[in-house]
Amino acid sequence: MSKYNTMDIWKAGIYMTKRKLIATDLFKLHSITNPVLAPSGKEAVFIRTIMHELDNKYYTYLHHVNLETKAVSQWTYTKEIISCPQWSNDGKSIAFLSNREEKNQLFLMSSDGGEAKKLTDLENGVSSFVWSPCSEKIWISALLKEGKTWSEKADKKEIKLPEVYVVDQMKYHMDGTGLLPKDTYKQIGWIDLNTEEIVPFKVGNYHYNLETISHDGKKLVIGVNREENQDFSFREPLLLVDVETKVETVIVDEEGYFGGVAFSKDDQYLAFVGSPCTFQNATHSEVYIYELGTGIRQSLTEGIDAPVGDYVAADFQQGGRAPSVVWTESNHLYFQLSTMGDVRLYFASLEGELYPATGEYEHVYGYDVDASGIFALVTISTSIFPGELFCQNLATGERTALTNFNETFIKDVELVEPEVVVYKGAKDWDVYGWLMKPVGYEEGQKYPLVVEIHGGPHTMYANTFSHEFQLLAAEGYGVLYVNPRGSHGYSQAFVDAVRGDYGGGDYEDIMAGLEYVVKENDWIDETRLGVTGGSYGGFMTNWIVGHTNRFKAAVTQRSISNWVSFYGVSDVGYYLTPWQIGADMTDIDKLWNASPLKYAANIDTPLLILHSENDYRCPIEQGQQLYITLKAMGKETSFVRFPEASHNLSRTGLPNLRIERLKQITGWFKKYI
């Protein structure tokens, strides 16, 4: 346990001669996530993730904390990725998913200690699971080939010849997965822990998603879309299923996302998070309540003009999975809300009470709440605090630090706390952001500035730790990062305003922020400016250098350069393009006018193009087109391809490639700025 009683370890008088942060400090950081309370409320488990430099892999370890003594102990030591730890209802066992044998399989560990036991050996692994309240069986969902049973084992000695892949639907590939398996469906069953036999429950040629089970064990909630053609279907109806009769009751069936379901402790209500398609993928998520006795459904958060959930764009936390909602015994609820650059834990009652349970200027990226509602476990990060686990009294707000894994890093490394900036953007709307001074800043000196642009566009920069931003500051740059229109956390009108206006008001917001900080801060050398961003941020970087020569160097990452080709090659292109740009292939002119490639002749800024070879979201041809076009025009450019990397290179890519990416960015700015 840390000797400090608050998260402000960096304020605890432990200043020494500190060094500058470097790219490989990623290997010294610990990501603390997934706190899960035991039914007794007296103990909990959580996950610690590290990047291993020599093995070039991520490893996670299950840890236990005794909440009475505050003692923390490590429970697993195998080199693996662990996820989704869950306690049995009797508190005697922990189940979790592990990839220690490549595919995610279900493992069981006694809460008294000892080695974990593998419960499944399925060809495609286990997708998700939930304990039965009796603690004698576990419900699972797993991919199953049509015509196969879970008892059939794959012949590992069989020589598999390459097979053609016949495409007959539009949703056939996915970033991070590749080609989706053919004739394979997610099915639901349960494991008898006495016999370890898997009993099928929901099978057939549909994907069944397992949501939750009632506390009496009599009702399941599942998600399934049984439409024959789902190319333009963006729904997954939630169904309440009687375990004994299998009779189904529809909870919600409409376009949009609905999930994260939880039963109230008395099984009278369901709570879940959902976002209809009112503004397509820019629609705010809300907390919904469904009363089982009456079938009445209502939004609990419709009075809040901010999205439920965590929409932070950052590069450090690994594998964090926070629950959508958590009930207490008093039928009160807790959930995350992204608002004004924070992610805060919120309280709600069925009578309409609604207020924040945690403070401002921080990122609550994980949590669990005791059934009594007296305290919560929270994992928290700030701009100069990578993140640890805390116990918070929900009545007083008092916190106790339970872990201190990153204490040495904080003691050793000089970090820069950004200042909040607020200025007027397009349409005279307020735009919020942050400005970091370079490490070693001295009054009266001039310094270069790098503008960072997040992806999405419907995510947000936040009061959270960013290794990349701190690295740029350590390299001697000021860093400006803002939330232009399209960003979450401010209002529904604000997040929706970018749709149909890419390169319009969003571009004005970013450039207005630059001009504002240049005017207000005489330390910024406006002749030495850089800009970078990924995904939507890559699109905007491309757009910026095609519309202004304000920047001396630029780095575009996993970008979009051509909406015409993006429509057909991206895993989401055929529907995201009309959602975001407002046109499809029947209006080529509109797509081309919104494409940065059209303005390549105007680009005079030296442009580094970074792209992952296995990026299915913004395929590498987007970077290729831009590079070849610029090179043919004699422009200053370079193209770096990252093998074995997907769209999420900067967050979950191979460790050596993440380090190389940072070196490429800082090297380009050093060369041209």
Coordinates of N, CA and C in Angstrom, one line a residue, residues 423-511:
Y423 N -11.4 29.2 -25.6 CA -11.4 30.2 -26.6 C -12.6 30.1 -27.5
K424 N -12.8 31.1 -28.4 CA -13.9 31.0 -29.3 C -13.5 30.4 -30.7
G425 N -14.3 29.4 -31.1 CA -14.1 28.7 -32.3 C -15.1 29.2 -33.4
A426 N -15.4 28.4 -34.3 CA -16.4 28.7 -35.4 C -17.8 28.9 -34.7
K427 N -18.5 29.8 -35.3 CA -19.9 30.2 -34.8 C -19.8 30.8 -33.4
D428 N -18.6 31.2 -33.0 CA -18.4 31.8 -31.7 C -18.7 30.8 -30.6
W429 N -18.6 29.5 -30.8 CA -18.8 28.5 -29.8 C -17.5 28.4 -28.9
D430 N -17.7 28.2 -27.7 CA -16.5 27.9 -26.8 C -15.9 26.6 -27.1
V431 N -14.5 26.6 -27.2 CA -13.8 25.4 -27.5 C -12.8 25.2 -26.3
Y432 N -12.6 24.0 -25.9 CA -11.7 23.8 -24.7 C -10.5 22.9 -25.1
G433 N -9.4 23.2 -24.4 CA -8.2 22.4 -24.7 C -7.2 22.6 -23.6
W434 N -6.0 22.2 -23.9 CA -4.9 22.2 -23.0 C -3.6 22.6 -23.7
L435 N -2.7 23.3 -22.9 CA -1.4 23.8 -23.4 C -0.4 23.4 -22.5
M436 N 0.7 22.7 -23.0 CA 1.8 22.2 -22.2 C 3.0 23.0 -22.5
K437 N 3.7 23.5 -21.5 CA 5.1 24.1 -21.8 C 6.1 23.0 -21.9
P438 N 7.2 23.2 -22.6 CA 8.2 22.2 -22.7 C 8.9 22.0 -21.3
V439 N 9.5 20.8 -21.1 CA 10.3 20.5 -19.9 C 11.5 21.5 -19.9
G440 N 11.8 22.0 -18.8 CA 12.9 22.9 -18.7 C 12.6 24.3 -19.1
Y441 N 11.3 24.6 -19.2 CA 10.9 26.0 -19.7 C 11.5 27.1 -18.9
E442 N 12.0 28.1 -19.6 CA 12.6 29.2 -19.0 C 11.9 30.5 -19.5
E443 N 11.6 31.4 -18.6 CA 10.9 32.6 -18.9 C 11.8 33.4 -19.9
G444 N 11.2 34.0 -20.9 CA 11.9 34.8 -21.9 C 12.5 34.0 -23.1
Q445 N 12.4 32.7 -23.0 CA 12.9 31.9 -24.1 C 11.8 31.6 -25.1
K446 N 12.2 31.2 -26.4 CA 11.2 30.9 -27.4 C 11.3 29.3 -27.6
Y447 N 10.1 28.7 -27.8 CA 10.0 27.3 -28.0 C 9.1 26.9 -29.1
P448 N 9.4 25.8 -29.8 CA 8.5 25.3 -30.9 C 7.2 24.7 -30.2
L449 N 6.2 24.6 -31.0 CA 4.9 24.1 -30.5 C 4.4 23.0 -31.5
V450 N 3.9 21.9 -31.0 CA 3.2 20.8 -31.7 C 1.7 20.8 -31.4
V451 N 0.9 20.8 -32.4 CA -0.5 20.7 -32.2 C -0.9 19.2 -32.5
E452 N -1.6 18.6 -31.5 CA -2.1 17.2 -31.6 C -3.6 17.2 -31.8
I453 N -4.0 16.3 -32.7 CA -5.4 16.2 -33.1 C -5.9 14.7 -32.9
H454 N -6.9 14.6 -32.1 CA -7.4 13.2 -31.8 C -8.2 12.6 -32.9
G455 N -8.4 11.3 -32.8 CA -9.2 10.5 -33.8 C -10.6 10.5 -33.4
G456 N -11.4 9.7 -34.1 CA -12.8 9.6 -33.9 C -13.7 9.9 -35.0
P457 N -14.1 11.2 -35.2 CA -13.8 12.3 -34.4 C -14.6 12.3 -33.0
H458 N -15.4 11.3 -32.8 CA -16.3 11.4 -31.6 C -15.6 10.7 -30.4
T459 N -14.4 11.2 -30.1 CA -13.8 10.9 -28.8 C -13.4 12.2 -28.2
M460 N -12.5 12.2 -27.2 CA -12.1 13.5 -26.6 C -10.8 13.4 -25.9
Y461 N -10.0 14.5 -26.0 CA -8.9 14.6 -25.1 C -9.4 14.9 -23.7
A462 N -8.6 14.6 -22.7 CA -9.1 14.6 -21.4 C -8.0 14.9 -20.4
N463 N -8.4 15.1 -19.1 CA -7.5 15.2 -18.0 C -6.9 13.9 -17.6
T464 N -6.1 13.3 -18.5 CA -5.6 12.0 -18.3 C -4.1 12.0 -18.8
F465 N -3.4 10.9 -18.4 CA -2.0 10.8 -18.7 C -1.8 10.4 -20.2
S466 N -0.9 11.2 -20.9 CA -0.5 10.8 -22.2 C 1.0 10.7 -22.3
H467 N 1.5 9.6 -22.5 CA 2.9 9.4 -22.7 C 3.5 10.2 -23.9
E468 N 2.7 10.2 -25.0 CA 3.2 10.9 -26.2 C 3.3 12.4 -26.0
F469 N 2.4 13.0 -25.3 CA 2.4 14.4 -25.1 C 3.6 14.7 -24.2
Q470 N 3.7 13.9 -23.1 CA 4.8 14.2 -22.2 C 6.2 14.0 -22.9
L471 N 6.3 13.1 -23.8 CA 7.5 12.8 -24.6 C 7.8 14.1 -25.4
L472 N 6.8 14.6 -26.1 CA 7.1 15.8 -26.9 C 7.5 17.0 -26.0
A473 N 6.9 17.1 -24.8 CA 7.4 18.2 -23.9 C 8.8 17.9 -23.5
A474 N 9.1 16.7 -23.2 CA 10.5 16.4 -22.8 C 11.5 16.6 -24.0
E475 N 11.0 16.6 -25.2 CA 11.9 16.8 -26.4 C 12.1 18.3 -26.6
G476 N 11.4 19.1 -25.8 CA 11.5 20.6 -26.0 C 10.4 21.3 -26.7
Y477 N 9.3 20.6 -26.9 CA 8.2 21.3 -27.6 C 7.1 21.6 -26.6
G478 N 6.4 22.7 -26.9 CA 5.1 23.0 -26.3 C 4.1 22.1 -27.0
V479 N 3.0 21.7 -26.3 CA 2.0 20.9 -26.9 C 0.6 21.5 -26.7
L480 N -0.1 21.6 -27.8 CA -1.5 22.1 -27.8 C -2.4 21.0 -28.2
Y481 N -3.4 20.6 -27.4 CA -4.3 19.6 -27.8 C -5.7 20.1 -27.4
V482 N -6.6 20.1 -28.3 CA -8.0 20.7 -28.1 C -9.1 19.7 -28.5
N483 N -10.3 20.0 -28.1 CA -11.4 19.3 -28.4 C -12.3 20.1 -29.4
P484 N -12.0 20.0 -30.7 CA -12.9 20.8 -31.6 C -14.2 20.2 -31.8
R485 N -15.1 20.8 -32.5 CA -16.5 20.3 -32.7 C -16.4 18.9 -33.3
G486 N -17.2 18.0 -32.9 CA -17.1 16.6 -33.2 C -16.6 15.8 -32.0
S487 N -16.0 16.5 -31.0 CA -15.5 15.8 -29.8 C -16.7 15.6 -28.8
H488 N -16.5 14.5 -28.1 CA -17.5 14.2 -27.0 C -17.2 15.0 -25.8
G489 N -18.2 15.1 -24.9 CA -18.0 15.6 -23.6 C -18.6 17.0 -23.4
Y490 N -19.2 17.6 -24.4 CA -19.7 19.0 -24.2 C -21.2 19.1 -24.4
S491 N -21.7 18.8 -25.6 CA -23.1 18.8 -25.8 C -23.4 18.0 -27.1
Q492 N -24.7 17.6 -27.2 CA -25.1 16.8 -28.4 C -24.9 17.7 -29.7
A493 N -25.2 18.9 -29.6 CA -25.1 19.8 -30.7 C -23.6 19.9 -31.1
F494 N -22.7 20.0 -30.1 CA -21.3 20.1 -30.4 C -20.7 18.9 -31.0
V495 N -21.0 17.7 -30.5 CA -20.5 16.5 -31.1 C -21.0 16.2 -32.5
D496 N -22.3 16.6 -32.7 CA -22.9 16.3 -34.0 C -22.4 17.3 -35.1
A497 N -21.9 18.5 -34.7 CA -21.6 19.6 -35.6 C -20.6 19.3 -36.7
V498 N -19.8 18.3 -36.5 CA -18.7 17.9 -37.5 C -19.3 17.1 -38.7
R499 N -20.4 16.4 -38.4 CA -20.9 15.6 -39.5 C -21.4 16.4 -40.7
G500 N -20.9 16.1 -41.9 CA -21.3 16.8 -43.1 C -20.5 18.1 -43.2
D501 N -19.5 18.3 -42.3 CA -18.7 19.6 -42.3 C -17.2 19.3 -42.1
Y502 N -16.7 18.1 -42.4 CA -15.3 17.8 -42.3 C -14.5 18.9 -43.0
G503 N -13.5 19.4 -42.3 CA -12.7 20.5 -42.9 C -13.3 21.9 -42.8
G504 N -14.4 22.0 -42.2 CA -15.1 23.3 -42.0 C -14.9 23.8 -40.6
G505 N -16.0 23.7 -39.8 CA -15.9 24.3 -38.5 C -14.9 23.6 -37.6
D506 N -14.6 22.3 -37.8 CA -13.6 21.7 -37.0 C -12.2 22.2 -37.3
Y507 N -11.9 22.5 -38.6 CA -10.7 23.1 -39.0 C -10.5 24.5 -38.4
E508 N -11.6 25.2 -38.4 CA -11.6 26.6 -37.8 C -11.3 26.5 -36.3
D509 N -11.9 25.6 -35.7 CA -11.7 25.4 -34.2 C -10.3 25.2 -33.9
I510 N -9.6 24.3 -34.6 CA -8.2 23.9 -34.4 C -7.3 25.1 -34.6
M511 N -7.5 25.8 -35.8 CA -6.7 26.9 -36.1 C -6.9 28.1 -35.2

